[in-house]
Coordinates of C-alpha atoms in Angstrom, one line a residue:
X1 CA 83.5 49.3 184.1
X2 CA 84.8 51.9 186.3
X3 CA 83.0 52.4 189.9
X4 CA 81.7 55.8 191.5
X5 CA 85.7 56.0 192.9
X6 CA 87.4 55.6 190.3
X7 CA 85.7 58.8 188.1
X8 CA 85.6 60.7 191.4
X9 CA 89.7 60.0 191.4
X10 CA 89.5 60.6 187.9
X11 CA 87.3 63.7 188.2
X12 CA 89.3 65.4 190.9
X13 CA 93.1 64.7 188.9
X14 CA 91.8 66.5 185.6
X15 CA 90.3 69.1 188.2
X16 CA 93.7 69.8 190.0
X17 CA 95.8 69.7 186.3
X18 CA 94.0 72.2 184.8
X19 CA 92.7 74.6 187.2
X20 CA 95.3 78.2 187.1
X21 CA 97.8 77.8 189.5
X22 CA 96.4 81.0 192.1
X23 CA 93.0 78.1 192.2
X24 CA 95.9 76.0 193.7
X25 CA 97.2 78.2 196.1
X26 CA 99.9 79.3 194.1
X27 CA 101.2 83.0 193.1
X28 CA 100.9 82.8 189.2
X29 CA 104.6 83.7 187.7
X30 CA 106.1 86.7 187.1
X31 CA 105.1 88.1 183.1
X32 CA 108.6 90.2 182.1
X33 CA 107.8 93.8 181.4
X34 CA 109.0 94.7 177.6
X35 CA 110.7 97.2 177.1
X36 CA 109.0 100.0 174.9
X37 CA 111.7 99.7 172.5
X38 CA 111.3 95.9 172.0
X39 CA 107.0 96.2 171.9
X40 CA 107.5 98.7 168.9
X41 CA 110.1 96.4 167.5
X42 CA 107.5 93.6 168.2
X43 CA 104.7 95.9 166.9
X44 CA 106.0 96.8 163.7
X45 CA 107.3 92.8 162.9
X46 CA 103.6 92.0 163.5
X47 CA 102.4 94.3 160.8
X48 CA 101.1 93.6 157.8
X49 CA 103.2 95.0 154.8
X50 CA 101.4 96.6 152.7
X51 CA 102.1 95.2 148.5
X52 CA 101.4 97.0 145.6
X53 CA 98.0 95.5 143.9
X54 CA 98.6 92.9 141.1
X55 CA 98.0 94.5 137.8
X56 CA 95.3 92.2 136.6
X57 CA 96.1 89.7 133.4
X58 CA 94.4 91.3 130.0
X59 CA 91.4 89.5 129.5
X60 CA 90.7 87.8 126.2
X61 CA 94.5 88.7 125.0
X62 CA 92.7 92.5 124.5
X63 CA 96.7 92.9 124.9
X64 CA 98.1 91.8 121.7
X65 CA 97.5 93.1 118.3
X66 CA 94.1 95.1 118.8
X67 CA 93.4 95.9 115.2
X68 CA 93.7 95.4 111.7
X69 CA 97.4 95.9 110.1
X70 CA 96.6 96.7 106.1
X71 CA 95.0 93.5 106.4
X72 CA 91.7 93.9 105.0
X73 CA 90.1 93.7 108.6
X74 CA 86.3 93.8 108.0
X75 CA 85.0 97.4 110.2
X76 CA 82.7 96.5 113.4
X77 CA 85.3 93.4 114.5
X78 CA 87.7 95.4 116.0
X79 CA 89.4 95.3 119.7
X80 CA 86.4 97.7 120.7
X81 CA 84.3 96.0 118.7
X82 CA 84.7 92.8 120.7
X83 CA 84.6 94.3 124.0
X84 CA 80.8 95.6 123.4
X85 CA 80.0 92.4 121.9
X86 CA 81.1 90.7 125.2
X87 CA 79.2 92.8 127.3
X88 CA 76.2 92.1 126.1
X89 CA 76.1 88.9 126.9
X90 CA 77.2 87.0 129.9
X91 CA 76.9 83.8 128.1
X92 CA 79.2 85.3 125.6
X93 CA 81.2 85.7 128.8
X94 CA 80.9 81.8 129.6
X95 CA 81.5 80.3 126.1
X96 CA 84.5 82.4 125.9
X97 CA 85.6 81.7 129.0
X98 CA 84.9 77.9 128.2
X99 CA 87.0 77.8 125.1
X100 CA 89.8 79.9 126.2
X101 CA 90.3 77.2 129.4
X102 CA 90.2 74.0 126.6
X103 CA 92.4 75.9 124.2
X104 CA 94.9 76.3 127.3
X105 CA 94.5 72.5 128.2
X106 CA 95.7 71.1 124.5
X107 CA 98.3 73.6 124.7
X108 CA 98.0 76.5 122.1
X109 CA 96.5 79.2 124.4
X110 CA 98.1 82.0 122.9
X111 CA 99.5 81.3 120.2
X112 CA 96.6 83.1 118.5
X113 CA 95.1 86.1 120.9
X114 CA 92.3 83.9 121.8
X115 CA 89.1 86.7 121.1
X116 CA 90.7 86.8 117.4
X117 CA 89.7 83.2 117.1
X118 CA 85.8 84.5 117.9
X119 CA 85.5 86.7 114.8
X120 CA 83.3 85.4 111.8
X121 CA 83.4 86.4 108.3
X122 CA 84.4 89.7 107.0
X123 CA 81.0 90.0 105.3
X124 CA 79.4 89.3 108.5
X125 CA 77.6 92.8 108.3
X126 CA 76.5 92.3 105.0
X127 CA 75.4 89.2 106.1
X128 CA 73.2 90.4 109.1
X129 CA 75.6 88.0 111.5
X130 CA 77.4 88.8 114.2
X131 CA 80.8 90.3 113.9
X132 CA 81.9 87.5 116.9
X133 CA 81.1 83.8 118.1
X134 CA 81.8 81.0 120.2
X135 CA 82.3 77.9 118.1
X136 CA 79.9 75.0 119.1
X137 CA 82.2 72.9 121.5
X138 CA 82.1 69.9 119.5
X139 CA 84.3 71.8 116.8
X140 CA 86.4 73.0 119.5
X141 CA 89.5 69.7 119.1
X142 CA 88.8 70.9 115.4
X143 CA 91.7 74.2 115.8
X144 CA 93.9 72.8 117.9
X145 CA 96.0 71.4 115.2
X146 CA 95.6 74.6 112.7
X147 CA 96.8 75.8 116.0
X148 CA 99.8 74.5 116.2
X149 CA 101.0 74.7 112.2
X150 CA 100.9 78.3 113.3
X151 CA 102.8 78.0 116.3
X152 CA 105.0 75.7 115.1
X153 CA 105.5 76.5 111.1
X154 CA 103.5 79.8 110.4
X155 CA 105.5 82.1 113.7
X156 CA 108.9 80.8 112.7
X157 CA 108.8 81.6 109.5
X158 CA 107.0 85.2 109.2
X159 CA 106.8 86.2 112.8
X160 CA 103.1 86.8 115.1
X161 CA 99.6 86.6 112.9
X162 CA 96.6 88.2 113.1
X163 CA 93.3 86.2 113.2
X164 CA 90.8 88.0 110.7
X165 CA 88.3 85.1 110.4
X166 CA 87.3 81.6 111.7
X167 CA 84.6 79.7 112.8
X168 CA 81.3 80.8 110.1
X169 CA 77.8 79.2 111.2
X170 CA 75.7 77.5 108.3
X171 CA 74.1 80.3 107.2
X172 CA 77.0 82.5 107.6
X173 CA 79.2 80.5 105.1
X174 CA 76.9 80.4 102.6
X175 CA 76.3 84.0 102.9
X176 CA 79.9 84.2 102.3
X177 CA 79.9 81.9 99.2
X178 CA 81.7 79.7 101.5
X179 CA 81.5 75.4 100.3
X180 CA 79.2 73.9 102.0
X181 CA 81.9 72.1 103.3
X182 CA 84.4 74.6 104.3
X183 CA 86.8 74.3 107.1
X184 CA 85.7 77.0 108.6
X185 CA 82.7 75.6 108.5
X186 CA 83.5 73.0 110.8
X187 CA 86.2 75.3 112.8
X188 CA 89.0 73.7 110.8
X189 CA 89.9 77.3 109.3
X190 CA 91.6 80.3 110.0
X191 CA 92.6 83.7 107.2
X192 CA 96.1 85.5 109.1
X193 CA 97.9 88.0 108.3
X194 CA 101.6 89.0 109.0
X195 CA 101.7 91.4 112.5
X196 CA 105.3 92.7 111.5
X197 CA 104.2 96.2 109.4
X198 CA 107.8 95.1 107.7
X199 CA 106.5 91.6 105.9
X200 CA 105.7 92.1 102.7
X201 CA 103.4 89.6 100.6
X202 CA 106.6 88.5 98.9
X203 CA 108.1 86.9 101.6
X204 CA 105.0 86.3 103.2
X205 CA 104.3 83.7 100.3
X206 CA 107.7 82.6 100.4
X207 CA 108.1 82.0 103.7
X208 CA 105.1 79.8 104.4
X209 CA 104.9 78.2 101.1
X210 CA 108.2 76.5 102.4
X211 CA 106.8 75.7 106.1
X212 CA 104.4 74.4 104.5
X213 CA 106.5 72.5 102.4
X214 CA 108.6 71.2 105.2
X215 CA 105.7 70.2 107.3
X216 CA 102.2 70.4 107.0
X217 CA 101.8 67.0 105.4
X218 CA 102.4 66.2 109.5
X219 CA 99.1 68.7 110.3
X220 CA 97.4 67.9 107.6
X221 CA 97.7 71.6 106.7
X222 CA 95.8 73.6 104.2
X223 CA 97.4 76.9 102.6
X224 CA 95.6 79.2 100.2
X225 CA 96.6 83.6 99.7
X226 CA 94.1 86.1 99.0
X227 CA 95.0 89.4 97.6
X228 CA 97.2 91.4 99.7
X229 CA 98.6 90.0 103.4
X230 CA 95.7 88.0 104.0
X231 CA 96.0 84.0 103.8
X232 CA 94.8 81.2 104.6
X233 CA 95.2 78.2 107.0
X234 CA 93.7 75.2 107.9
X235 CA 94.4 71.2 109.6
X236 CA 91.8 69.0 107.2
X237 CA 94.2 68.0 104.8
X238 CA 97.0 68.6 102.9
X239 CA 97.0 70.7 100.1
X240 CA 97.6 74.1 98.7
X241 CA 95.4 76.1 96.0
X242 CA 95.4 78.8 94.6
X243 CA 93.2 81.4 92.5
X244 CA 91.4 79.2 90.5
X245 CA 91.4 76.7 93.5
X246 CA 93.8 73.9 91.8
X247 CA 97.5 73.0 93.3
X248 CA 98.7 74.2 90.2
X249 CA 97.6 78.1 90.7
X250 CA 98.7 78.3 93.7
X251 CA 101.7 81.3 94.3
X252 CA 103.6 78.4 96.2
X253 CA 103.7 76.9 92.6
X254 CA 103.7 80.4 90.4
X255 CA 105.8 83.0 92.7
X256 CA 107.8 81.0 95.7

């Protein structure tokens, strides 16, 4: 243990070391004068540089394909309708943000604008349902493989696509004449349409049928066609069908 004499000596040393020069009887070192021009230069360097405000990222993909393209898109499901739906509920916004995060984590964010992935059914109004609905979180994984099929096979064949219908809850699915085990009900399915106006129905059928035949089995892809340029894909079993529900009536057999 240090005795009082040693403690006093240490304290004195610290005082001498830390005291400013003027207190020790010396003179303070002279500070060189800075020329006005140099001072101005230093001030200019130190001043913060004004940067333009960053452009905010489009929310939920609203910069892409904001409307249907002669595809039979139902009234009340446009981008403006989506904005109104989103603004009515903080819960809607939180659920959609979480869904978007999941898609990004799975590497399929942006395949189709996420706001289109919450379009429900074209019959939403007749059924007294919502035009948009986020699927339950326990079904989000189901749409991942479908989006990979769209990204890897469909879009290379016909270009970008727009989603017209995705998840349907049980009541809406029944009202829309969907099968009890509809792939829409479990969020495996998307109804889509080509974005490019020059993609004809014939070209659409030919391109998608070829893509489905070449690699659809890897994605367990289901493929069906409606009237016009609207078609269905899912990842709930490798198959194709036509107007009567059979593979033999598929346009891939009768037209492609």
